Coordinates of C-alpha atoms (C1' of nucleotides) in Angstrom, one line a residue:
Chain A
M1 CA -10.4 14.6 12.9
P2 CA -10.8 13.3 16.4
R3 CA -13.2 10.4 16.6
L4 CA -14.4 7.7 18.8
P5 CA -13.4 4.1 18.0
K6 CA -16.5 2.3 16.7
G7 CA -18.6 0.4 19.2
F8 CA -17.5 2.7 22.0
R9 CA -19.3 5.8 23.4
D10 CA -19.0 8.8 25.6
I11 CA -21.4 9.0 28.5
G12 CA -22.7 12.3 29.8
A13 CA -23.6 13.7 33.2
S14 CA -27.3 12.7 33.3
E15 CA -26.7 9.1 32.1
I16 CA -23.9 8.6 34.6
R17 CA -26.0 9.8 37.4
E18 CA -28.8 7.5 36.3
Q19 CA -26.4 4.6 36.0
Q20 CA -25.0 5.2 39.5
A21 CA -28.5 5.2 40.9
M22 CA -29.2 1.9 39.1
L23 CA -26.0 0.3 40.4
A24 CA -26.8 1.4 43.9
K25 CA -30.2 -0.3 43.6
I26 CA -28.8 -3.5 42.2
R27 CA -26.1 -3.5 44.9
G28 CA -28.7 -3.2 47.5
V29 CA -30.5 -6.3 46.4
Y30 CA -27.3 -8.3 46.0
E31 CA -26.1 -7.2 49.5
R32 CA -29.5 -8.2 50.9
Y33 CA -29.0 -11.7 49.5
G34 CA -25.7 -11.9 51.4
F35 CA -23.2 -11.5 48.5
E36 CA -19.9 -9.8 49.2
P37 CA -18.2 -7.3 46.9
L38 CA -15.1 -8.2 44.9
E39 CA -13.2 -6.3 42.4
T40 CA -10.8 -7.9 39.9
P41 CA -8.8 -6.1 37.3
A42 CA -10.0 -5.4 33.8
I43 CA -7.0 -7.3 32.3
E44 CA -6.1 -10.9 32.8
Y45 CA -3.7 -13.3 31.1
T46 CA -5.4 -14.4 28.0
D47 CA -5.2 -18.1 28.9
A48 CA -6.9 -17.4 32.2
L49 CA -10.0 -16.1 30.4
G50 CA -10.7 -19.3 28.6
K51 CA -11.0 -20.7 25.2
F52 CA -9.7 -17.7 23.2
L53 CA -6.1 -18.8 23.0
P54 CA -3.2 -16.7 21.9
D55 CA -1.6 -19.6 20.1
Q56 CA -4.3 -19.4 17.5
D57 CA -3.6 -17.2 14.5
R58 CA -5.8 -14.4 15.6
P59 CA -5.7 -13.8 19.4
N60 CA -7.8 -10.7 18.9
E61 CA -10.9 -12.6 17.7
G62 CA -13.6 -11.7 20.1
V63 CA -11.4 -10.3 22.8
F64 CA -9.1 -7.4 22.9
S65 CA -5.6 -8.8 23.4
F66 CA -2.0 -7.6 23.4
Q67 CA 1.4 -8.9 24.5
D68 CA 3.4 -7.4 27.4
E69 CA 7.1 -7.0 27.3
D70 CA 7.9 -10.6 28.1
E71 CA 5.6 -11.7 25.3
Q72 CA 2.8 -13.0 27.5
W73 CA -0.7 -12.5 26.0
L74 CA -3.0 -10.3 28.0
S75 CA -6.7 -9.6 27.3
L76 CA -9.4 -7.2 28.4
R77 CA -12.0 -9.2 30.3
Y78 CA -15.1 -10.1 28.2
D79 CA -17.2 -11.0 31.2
L80 CA -16.9 -11.1 35.0
T81 CA -17.3 -14.8 35.4
A82 CA -14.0 -16.0 33.9
P83 CA -12.0 -13.7 36.2
L84 CA -14.0 -15.0 39.1
A85 CA -13.0 -18.5 38.2
R86 CA -9.4 -17.4 38.1
F87 CA -9.7 -15.7 41.5
V88 CA -11.4 -18.7 43.1
A89 CA -8.8 -21.1 41.7
E90 CA -6.0 -18.9 42.9
N91 CA -7.4 -18.3 46.4
F92 CA -9.3 -21.6 46.9
D93 CA -7.9 -22.5 50.3
K94 CA -8.6 -19.1 51.9
L95 CA -12.1 -18.7 50.7
P96 CA -15.2 -19.6 52.7
K97 CA -17.2 -22.3 50.8
P98 CA -19.6 -21.6 49.4
F99 CA -18.1 -18.3 48.2
R100 CA -20.7 -15.7 47.4
R101 CA -19.5 -12.5 45.7
Y102 CA -20.9 -9.7 43.5
A103 CA -18.9 -7.6 41.0
T104 CA -19.6 -4.8 38.6
G105 CA -17.6 -3.1 35.9
S106 CA -16.9 -2.6 32.3
V107 CA -16.4 -5.6 30.1
F108 CA -15.1 -5.6 26.5
R109 CA -15.9 -7.6 23.4
N110 CA -14.1 -7.1 20.1
E111 CA -17.0 -7.8 17.8
K112 CA -19.4 -5.9 15.6
P113 CA -21.4 -3.4 17.5
G114 CA -25.2 -3.3 16.9
P115 CA -28.2 -1.4 18.1
G116 CA -27.8 -1.2 21.8
R117 CA -24.7 -3.3 21.7
F118 CA -21.3 -1.8 22.3
R119 CA -17.8 -3.1 22.6
Q120 CA -17.5 -1.8 26.1
F121 CA -20.4 -2.2 28.5
T122 CA -21.2 -2.6 32.2
Q123 CA -22.3 -5.8 33.8
F124 CA -23.3 -6.6 37.4
D125 CA -22.9 -10.1 38.5
A126 CA -23.6 -12.3 41.5
D127 CA -22.2 -15.8 41.8
T128 CA -22.2 -18.6 44.3
V129 CA -19.2 -20.8 44.0
G130 CA -19.0 -24.2 45.7
A131 CA -22.6 -24.9 46.2
E132 CA -24.0 -28.0 44.5
S133 CA -27.5 -27.4 45.9
I134 CA -30.1 -26.6 43.4
A135 CA -31.3 -24.1 46.0
A136 CA -28.5 -21.9 44.9
D137 CA -29.9 -21.8 41.4
A138 CA -33.4 -21.1 42.6
E139 CA -32.0 -18.3 44.6
M140 CA -30.5 -16.8 41.5
C141 CA -33.9 -16.7 39.8
M142 CA -35.4 -14.9 42.8
L143 CA -32.5 -12.5 43.0
A144 CA -33.0 -11.7 39.3
A145 CA -36.7 -11.0 39.8
D146 CA -36.1 -8.9 42.9
T147 CA -33.5 -6.9 41.1
L148 CA -35.6 -6.0 38.1
E149 CA -38.4 -4.9 40.4
A150 CA -36.0 -2.8 42.6
L151 CA -35.2 -1.0 39.3
G152 CA -38.8 -0.1 38.8
I153 CA -39.8 -2.7 36.3
A154 CA -43.3 -3.7 37.0
R155 CA -44.4 -7.2 37.6
G156 CA -45.6 -8.5 34.2
D157 CA -43.1 -6.3 32.3
Y158 CA -40.4 -8.9 32.8
V159 CA -40.0 -12.6 33.2
I160 CA -37.2 -14.8 34.4
K161 CA -37.0 -17.8 32.1
V162 CA -35.4 -21.0 33.4
N163 CA -34.2 -24.0 31.6
N164 CA -31.8 -26.9 32.2
R165 CA -29.1 -27.8 29.8
K166 CA -29.5 -31.5 30.8
V167 CA -33.1 -31.4 29.5
L168 CA -31.7 -30.3 26.1
D169 CA -28.9 -32.7 26.2
G170 CA -31.2 -35.6 27.0
T171 CA -33.5 -34.5 24.2
M172 CA -30.7 -34.6 21.8
E173 CA -29.5 -38.0 23.0
E174 CA -33.0 -39.3 22.3
A175 CA -32.7 -37.9 18.7
G176 CA -29.5 -39.9 18.3
L177 CA -27.1 -37.0 18.6
V178 CA -24.5 -38.6 20.8
G179 CA -20.8 -38.7 20.8
P180 CA -18.0 -36.3 19.7
D181 CA -19.0 -36.8 16.1
S182 CA -22.2 -35.0 16.6
S183 CA -21.0 -32.1 18.7
K184 CA -21.2 -29.6 15.8
R185 CA -24.7 -30.6 15.1
R186 CA -25.7 -30.4 18.7
L187 CA -24.6 -26.8 18.7
M188 CA -26.6 -26.1 15.7
V189 CA -29.6 -27.7 17.3
L190 CA -29.2 -25.5 20.4
R191 CA -29.0 -22.4 18.2
A192 CA -32.1 -23.4 16.3
L193 CA -34.1 -24.0 19.5
D194 CA -32.9 -20.6 20.9
K195 CA -34.9 -19.0 18.0
L196 CA -38.2 -20.4 19.2
D197 CA -39.2 -17.1 20.7
K198 CA -38.3 -15.3 17.6
F199 CA -39.3 -17.5 14.7
S200 CA -42.2 -19.9 14.1
E201 CA -42.0 -23.6 14.8
Q202 CA -41.9 -24.1 11.0
D203 CA -38.8 -22.0 10.7
V204 CA -37.1 -23.7 13.6
L205 CA -37.9 -27.0 11.9
L206 CA -36.1 -25.7 8.8
L207 CA -33.1 -24.8 10.9
L208 CA -33.1 -28.2 12.4
T209 CA -33.1 -29.9 9.0
V210 CA -32.3 -28.3 5.7
G211 CA -31.6 -24.7 6.7
R212 CA -33.5 -21.5 6.2
K213 CA -33.4 -18.4 4.0
D214 CA -34.3 -15.2 5.8
T215 CA -36.0 -12.1 4.5
S216 CA -32.7 -10.4 3.8
G217 CA -31.8 -13.2 1.5
D218 CA -29.2 -14.7 3.8
F219 CA -29.1 -18.4 4.1
T220 CA -28.6 -20.1 7.4
P221 CA -27.5 -23.7 7.1
G222 CA -29.5 -26.3 9.0
A223 CA -28.4 -29.0 11.4
S224 CA -29.3 -31.7 8.8
L225 CA -31.4 -33.8 11.0
N226 CA -34.0 -36.0 9.4
E227 CA -37.7 -35.0 9.7
D228 CA -38.5 -37.4 12.5
A229 CA -35.6 -36.4 14.7
A230 CA -36.3 -32.7 14.2
E231 CA -40.0 -33.1 15.0
R232 CA -39.2 -35.2 18.0
I233 CA -36.9 -32.6 19.5
L234 CA -39.3 -29.9 18.9
S235 CA -42.2 -31.8 20.4
V236 CA -40.2 -32.7 23.5
V237 CA -39.4 -29.0 24.0
T238 CA -42.9 -27.8 23.6
Q239 CA -44.4 -30.6 25.7
T240 CA -41.9 -29.9 28.5
R241 CA -42.9 -26.3 28.4
Q242 CA -46.6 -27.3 28.6
Y243 CA -45.9 -29.4 31.5
F244 CA -44.3 -26.7 33.6
V245 CA -46.3 -23.7 32.5
P246 CA -49.5 -24.9 31.0
S247 CA -51.3 -22.5 28.8
G248 CA -55.0 -22.4 29.5
D249 CA -56.5 -24.0 32.6
T250 CA -54.3 -25.3 35.3
D251 CA -56.4 -28.4 35.9
G252 CA -55.9 -29.8 32.5
A253 CA -52.2 -29.2 32.8
K254 CA -51.9 -31.5 35.8
Q255 CA -52.7 -34.3 33.4
L256 CA -49.7 -33.7 31.2
N257 CA -46.8 -36.1 31.3
K258 CA -43.3 -35.1 31.0
A259 CA -42.1 -35.6 27.5
I260 CA -39.6 -38.4 27.9
E261 CA -39.8 -41.1 30.6
E262 CA -36.8 -43.2 30.0
N263 CA -33.8 -40.8 29.3
A264 CA -31.5 -40.4 32.4
T265 CA -30.0 -37.1 31.4
Y266 CA -33.4 -35.6 30.6
N267 CA -34.8 -36.9 33.8
A268 CA -32.1 -35.4 35.9
G269 CA -32.7 -32.0 34.3
F270 CA -36.4 -32.4 34.6
E271 CA -36.0 -33.2 38.3
E272 CA -33.9 -30.1 38.9
L273 CA -36.4 -27.9 37.1
T274 CA -39.2 -29.4 39.2
Q275 CA -37.2 -28.6 42.3
I276 CA -36.5 -25.0 41.2
Q277 CA -40.1 -24.5 40.4
A278 CA -41.3 -25.9 43.7
M279 CA -38.8 -23.7 45.6
V280 CA -39.6 -20.4 43.9
R281 CA -43.4 -21.1 44.0
A282 CA -43.1 -21.8 47.7
A283 CA -41.3 -18.5 48.1
G284 CA -44.2 -16.8 46.4
Y285 CA -42.8 -16.3 42.9
D286 CA -45.5 -17.2 40.4
A287 CA -45.2 -18.0 36.7
D288 CA -45.6 -14.3 35.9
R289 CA -42.2 -13.8 37.4
I290 CA -40.2 -17.0 37.1
R291 CA -41.1 -19.4 34.3
I292 CA -39.7 -22.7 33.2
D293 CA -39.1 -22.5 29.4
P294 CA -37.1 -25.3 27.8
S295 CA -36.3 -23.3 24.7
V296 CA -33.8 -21.1 26.6
V297 CA -30.3 -21.9 25.6
R298 CA -27.8 -19.1 26.6
G299 CA -24.1 -19.6 25.9
L300 CA -23.3 -22.7 24.0
E301 CA -20.5 -24.6 25.8
Y302 CA -20.0 -23.3 29.3
Y303 CA -23.3 -24.1 31.1
T304 CA -23.8 -27.5 32.6
G305 CA -27.2 -27.3 34.4
P306 CA -29.8 -24.7 35.0
V307 CA -29.7 -21.6 32.8
F308 CA -31.6 -18.4 33.4
E309 CA -32.6 -15.5 31.2
A310 CA -34.1 -12.2 32.3
E311 CA -36.3 -10.9 29.6
L312 CA -38.3 -7.7 29.3
T313 CA -41.7 -8.4 27.8
F314 CA -43.0 -4.9 27.1
E315 CA -42.8 -3.3 23.7
V316 CA -41.8 0.2 23.1
K317 CA -41.9 2.6 20.1
N318 CA -38.6 4.2 19.0
E319 CA -38.3 7.6 17.3
E320 CA -39.4 6.3 14.0
G321 CA -42.5 4.7 15.5
Q322 CA -41.4 1.1 15.1
T323 CA -42.0 -1.3 17.9
V324 CA -38.9 -2.5 19.6
R325 CA -38.5 -5.4 21.9
F326 CA -35.6 -5.3 24.3
G327 CA -35.6 -9.0 25.1
S328 CA -32.8 -10.3 27.2
V329 CA -31.2 -7.9 29.7
G330 CA -29.5 -10.5 31.8
G331 CA -28.9 -14.1 32.3
G332 CA -26.8 -16.8 33.9
G333 CA -26.7 -20.4 35.0
R334 CA -24.7 -23.2 36.4
Y335 CA -21.2 -23.7 35.3
D336 CA -19.7 -26.6 37.2
D337 CA -16.5 -26.9 35.0
L338 CA -15.2 -23.4 35.0
V339 CA -12.9 -23.6 38.0
A340 CA -11.8 -27.1 37.1
R341 CA -9.9 -25.6 34.2
F342 CA -7.4 -24.3 36.6
T343 CA -7.4 -26.8 39.5
G344 CA -8.6 -29.9 37.9
Q345 CA -11.0 -30.1 40.8
K346 CA -14.6 -29.8 40.0
V347 CA -16.2 -26.8 41.7
P348 CA -19.9 -26.3 41.3
A349 CA -20.9 -22.7 40.7
T350 CA -23.9 -20.7 39.6
G351 CA -24.5 -17.1 38.8
F352 CA -26.5 -14.3 37.4
S353 CA -25.4 -11.3 35.3
I354 CA -27.2 -8.1 34.5
G355 CA -26.5 -6.1 31.3
V356 CA -26.6 -2.7 33.0
S357 CA -26.2 -0.6 29.9
R358 CA -28.8 -2.4 27.9
L359 CA -31.2 -2.3 30.8
Q360 CA -30.7 1.4 31.2
A361 CA -31.5 2.0 27.6
A362 CA -34.7 0.0 28.1
L363 CA -35.7 1.9 31.2
A364 CA -35.0 5.2 29.4
S365 CA -37.5 4.3 26.7
L366 CA -40.0 3.2 29.3
G367 CA -40.0 6.8 30.4
K368 CA -38.4 6.0 33.7
K369 CA -35.7 8.5 33.1
S370 CA -35.2 10.7 36.1
A371 CA -35.4 14.5 35.5
D372 CA -32.2 16.3 34.9
T373 CA -30.5 17.4 38.1
L374 CA -30.2 21.1 38.6
G375 CA -26.9 22.8 37.9
P376 CA -24.9 24.7 40.5
V377 CA -25.7 28.1 41.7
V378 CA -23.6 30.5 39.7
V379 CA -22.0 33.6 41.2
L380 CA -21.6 36.2 38.5
V381 CA -18.4 38.2 38.3
M382 CA -19.7 41.8 37.7
D383 CA -16.5 43.5 38.7
K384 CA -13.2 41.8 38.0
G385 CA -11.4 43.7 40.8
E386 CA -13.7 42.0 43.3
V387 CA -13.1 38.4 42.4
A388 CA -12.0 37.6 46.0
A389 CA -15.4 38.8 47.3
Y390 CA -17.2 36.6 44.8
Q391 CA -15.0 33.7 45.6
K392 CA -15.8 34.2 49.3
M393 CA -19.6 34.2 48.6
T394 CA -19.1 31.0 46.6
Q395 CA -17.3 29.3 49.4
T396 CA -20.0 30.5 51.9
L397 CA -22.6 28.7 49.8
R398 CA -20.4 25.6 49.4
S399 CA -19.8 25.4 53.2
A400 CA -23.6 25.4 53.6
G401 CA -23.8 22.4 51.4
I402 CA -25.0 24.2 48.4
R403 CA -23.6 23.3 45.0
A404 CA -22.1 26.5 43.7
E405 CA -19.5 28.0 41.5
M406 CA -18.1 31.4 40.6
Y407 CA -18.1 32.2 36.9
L408 CA -14.5 31.5 35.8
G409 CA -14.6 32.8 32.2
S410 CA -13.9 36.2 30.9
A411 CA -17.1 37.3 29.3
G412 CA -19.6 40.0 30.2
M413 CA -22.7 39.8 32.2
K414 CA -25.0 38.8 29.3
A415 CA -22.8 35.9 28.4
Q416 CA -22.6 34.9 32.0
M417 CA -26.4 34.7 32.2
K418 CA -26.4 32.5 29.1
Y419 CA -23.7 30.4 30.7
A420 CA -25.8 29.9 33.8
D421 CA -28.8 29.1 31.7
K422 CA -26.9 26.5 29.7
R423 CA -25.6 24.9 32.9
G424 CA -29.2 24.4 34.2
S425 CA -28.6 26.7 37.1
P426 CA -31.6 27.3 39.3
L427 CA -30.4 30.8 40.2
V428 CA -27.6 33.3 39.9
V429 CA -26.0 35.6 42.5
I430 CA -25.4 39.1 41.4
Q431 CA -23.5 41.8 43.2
G432 CA -22.6 44.9 41.3
S433 CA -21.3 48.1 42.7
D434 CA -24.8 49.3 43.8
E435 CA -25.4 46.2 45.9
R436 CA -21.9 46.1 47.2
A437 CA -22.2 49.7 48.5
N438 CA -25.3 48.6 50.5
K439 CA -23.8 45.2 51.6
Q440 CA -26.5 43.5 49.5
V441 CA -26.7 40.9 46.8
T442 CA -29.3 40.2 44.1
L443 CA -30.6 36.7 43.6
K444 CA -32.2 35.9 40.3
D445 CA -34.4 32.8 40.1
L446 CA -33.7 31.5 36.5
I447 CA -36.5 29.0 36.5
E448 CA -39.2 31.4 37.6
G449 CA -37.6 34.0 35.4
A450 CA -38.0 31.9 32.3
K451 CA -41.7 31.3 33.1
A452 CA -42.3 35.1 33.5
A453 CA -40.4 35.8 30.3
A454 CA -42.8 33.7 28.3
A455 CA -45.5 36.3 28.8
I456 CA -43.3 39.3 27.9
K457 CA -43.1 40.2 24.3
D458 CA -41.5 43.7 24.4
N459 CA -37.8 43.9 25.1
K460 CA -38.0 47.2 27.0
E461 CA -40.6 45.8 29.3
W462 CA -38.4 42.6 29.7
K463 CA -35.5 44.7 30.7
E464 CA -37.3 46.8 33.2
A465 CA -39.4 44.1 34.8
R466 CA -36.4 42.1 35.8
P467 CA -38.6 39.2 36.8
A468 CA -38.1 36.8 39.6
Q469 CA -35.3 38.5 41.3
V470 CA -34.8 39.9 44.7
T471 CA -32.2 42.0 46.4
I472 CA -31.3 41.0 50.0
S473 CA -28.8 41.6 52.6
E474 CA -25.4 39.8 52.2
T475 CA -26.0 38.1 55.6
D476 CA -29.1 36.4 54.3
L477 CA -27.4 34.9 51.3
V478 CA -27.5 31.3 52.4
S479 CA -31.0 31.2 53.8
K480 CA -32.5 33.0 50.8
V481 CA -30.7 30.8 48.3
R482 CA -32.0 27.7 50.2
E483 CA -35.5 29.1 50.0
I484 CA -35.3 29.4 46.2
L485 CA -33.7 26.0 45.8
A486 CA -36.4 24.5 47.9
R487 CA -39.0 25.8 45.5
H488 CA -37.4 23.8 42.7
E489 CA -36.6 20.6 44.3
A490 CA -39.6 18.4 43.7
Chain B
rG1 C1' -19.2 -12.6 8.2
rC2 C1' -23.6 -12.1 4.7
rC3 C1' -27.9 -9.0 2.5
rG4 C1' -30.2 -4.1 1.9
rC5 C1' -30.4 1.2 2.6
rC6 C1' -27.7 5.6 3.8
rU7 C1' -23.4 9.5 4.1
rU8 C1' -23.8 17.5 1.7
rA9 C1' -22.6 23.3 7.7
rG10 C1' -22.7 21.7 14.9
rC11 C1' -28.1 19.3 14.0
rU12 C1' -32.2 18.1 10.4
rC13 C1' -32.1 18.1 5.4
rA14 C1' -32.8 20.6 -0.1
rG15 C1' -29.6 20.6 -4.3
rU16 C1' -32.9 20.3 -11.6
rU17 C1' -30.7 16.2 -17.9
rG18 C1' -23.4 16.5 -15.0
rG19 C1' -22.5 23.3 -15.9
rU20 C1' -19.6 28.7 -13.5
rU21 C1' -19.5 31.5 -6.5
rA22 C1' -23.2 24.5 -3.0
rG23 C1' -28.3 26.4 -0.1
rA24 C1' -32.5 26.5 3.8
rG25 C1' -34.3 25.9 8.8
rC26 C1' -32.6 25.3 13.5
rG27 C1' -28.3 26.1 16.5
rC28 C1' -23.8 29.2 17.4
rU29 C1' -21.2 34.3 17.9
rA30 C1' -21.8 39.6 18.0
rG31 C1' -24.7 44.0 17.9
rA32 C1' -29.5 46.8 18.5
rU33 C1' -29.7 46.9 24.8
rU34 C1' -23.2 51.0 30.7
rG35 C1' -26.1 45.5 34.9
rU36 C1' -29.9 40.6 33.0
rG37 C1' -30.6 34.1 30.2
rG38 C1' -36.4 34.7 26.8
rA39 C1' -38.9 37.2 22.1
rU40 C1' -37.9 40.3 17.7
rC41 C1' -34.6 42.5 14.1
rU42 C1' -29.6 42.9 11.8
rA43 C1' -24.8 41.1 10.8
rG44 C1' -21.2 37.3 11.1
rA45 C1' -18.6 32.7 11.6
rG46 C1' -19.0 27.8 10.1
rG47 C1' -18.0 23.0 4.1
rU48 C1' -12.1 17.8 2.2
rC49 C1' -20.3 17.7 -0.6
rC50 C1' -17.2 10.5 3.7
rC51 C1' -12.2 8.8 1.3
rC52 C1' -9.5 7.0 -3.1
rU53 C1' -9.3 5.9 -8.3
rG54 C1' -11.6 6.5 -12.9
rU55 C1' -15.1 8.6 -17.0
rU56 C1' -15.7 13.7 -18.8
rC57 C1' -14.0 20.1 -21.6
rA58 C1' -16.6 20.0 -16.7
rA59 C1' -18.4 15.5 -11.0
rG60 C1' -22.0 16.9 -4.8
rC61 C1' -24.5 14.3 -9.0
rC62 C1' -21.9 9.0 -13.3
rA63 C1' -18.6 4.1 -12.6
rG64 C1' -15.3 1.0 -9.5
rG65 C1' -13.1 0.2 -4.8
rG66 C1' -12.7 1.5 0.4
rA67 C1' -14.5 3.6 5.2
rG68 C1' -18.3 5.0 8.5
rG69 C1' -23.6 4.8 9.9
rC70 C1' -28.5 2.4 10.0
rG71 C1' -31.6 -2.0 9.6
rG72 C1' -31.9 -7.4 9.1
rU73 C1' -29.3 -12.0 9.6
rA74 C1' -25.3 -14.9 11.7
rC75 C1' -22.2 -15.0 16.1
rC76 C1' -22.6 -13.8 21.3
rA77 C1' -18.1 -16.6 26.5

RNA sequence: GCCGCCUUAGCUCAGUUGGUUAGAGCGCUAGAUUGUGGAUCUAGAGGUCCCCUGUUCAAGCCAGGGAGGCGGUACCA
């Protein structure tokens, strides 16, 4: 039995067309922001991609990897950022700094597929490399907002959430999580905080301390903080959120203080968030579009400063009538250490990435799906001895810019009609011996015909009525076909 | 990875306490209709009952193991 590897999928005509349209819109926005296109290969040396090293026991963990003939480990890219870091490191001297590029393509992850999550999917990234300025980060947020709106997502149906890793780091320092001994617990704290939009504060407190048992009976170990430290962390996060985006009246909010006054790391992150907020607000992006939210975590190790997450806020019902939240459809942030891995030289960089496939699924359920495009005009083969004449008509239509094909199978007329129907053809061209004798062709409008047919119950009448068809002179072929097509192009 | 549910025709699903030749609807193919996609009627094709092992005179049905799917959770560069 032929079958698809799990986590992969075939994509049909209408979805491809839709995706191409999306990519074009995204590209338009990225270009408008001044990014240049760059394409890098889908395969890199494994060590160029980062921390998934082939000298471990299982080089295939997370990434698809294999060895070439001289035993070097190669991997399929799992994102577009790591290859960018390689490219920048390799071409550093030639590139304009800051270097701004966009890239799109398939990325691959060797992990368990889930709902809306596949092992191959499309991302679309924009990155600025070599810019320390926080303005580069603010720009990414605005780019993200503009892109989602260009794709037809209404203001209010999405939000770009912004945080700063330094704020979280400072918060954890305050709670006593310092030094290499605590690095494991710091990761657990970050994971726990990331759940704030999903679980209650009570549950997050459990995750910070003793651990939590979920409804399926699975137990998630906690970060084993003591109560005080856990509550401190949580309250810093919620207070910081209050400071930037106050719920309720804005006047009262102005009274709020930032949560920690004395921690240098926290203050640095806080200051950057303040600047980002000031810049995007000055450019006219309000909290309904770009919002500071200190519970955003994103990837665990990699980010060093601001992080962004593009989230869809609307809910949608699936086939079973359950409400589904799509959540994150993109994200990014500042990764100042990525290029340094190759050159040793610290190169500041910031970027944003859209999960195209996921976003497309979300748009589809939002009802934004474009109508199926019409199939080609089909020229029927009534008389196998006259194939050349049919082929010529087909070419005439093609030369006029009309999508057309001659029926290439071997079946009779009835089956050819069914074929045209299944292809979604708007009309067929018929020339039997009668028409040919008079230098005429018959055009049948399949869309009108289907409507007319609905009213006819009797087969004899159906046969004789021959609805929605017209016999014309051969010389009018192109103009009459255009006329019919024009009726169906809305 | 962990927990739960599921797997019978192309699709959606029936299938009795374990019993002889496994069904329906839709779809598909053909005919009724020398040259007309719909509707109607008729006929036909289509099955490793997810796989393996076991229990039994007998397994789609029971037991164990595995695979795949769905949902949750974990992970997510």
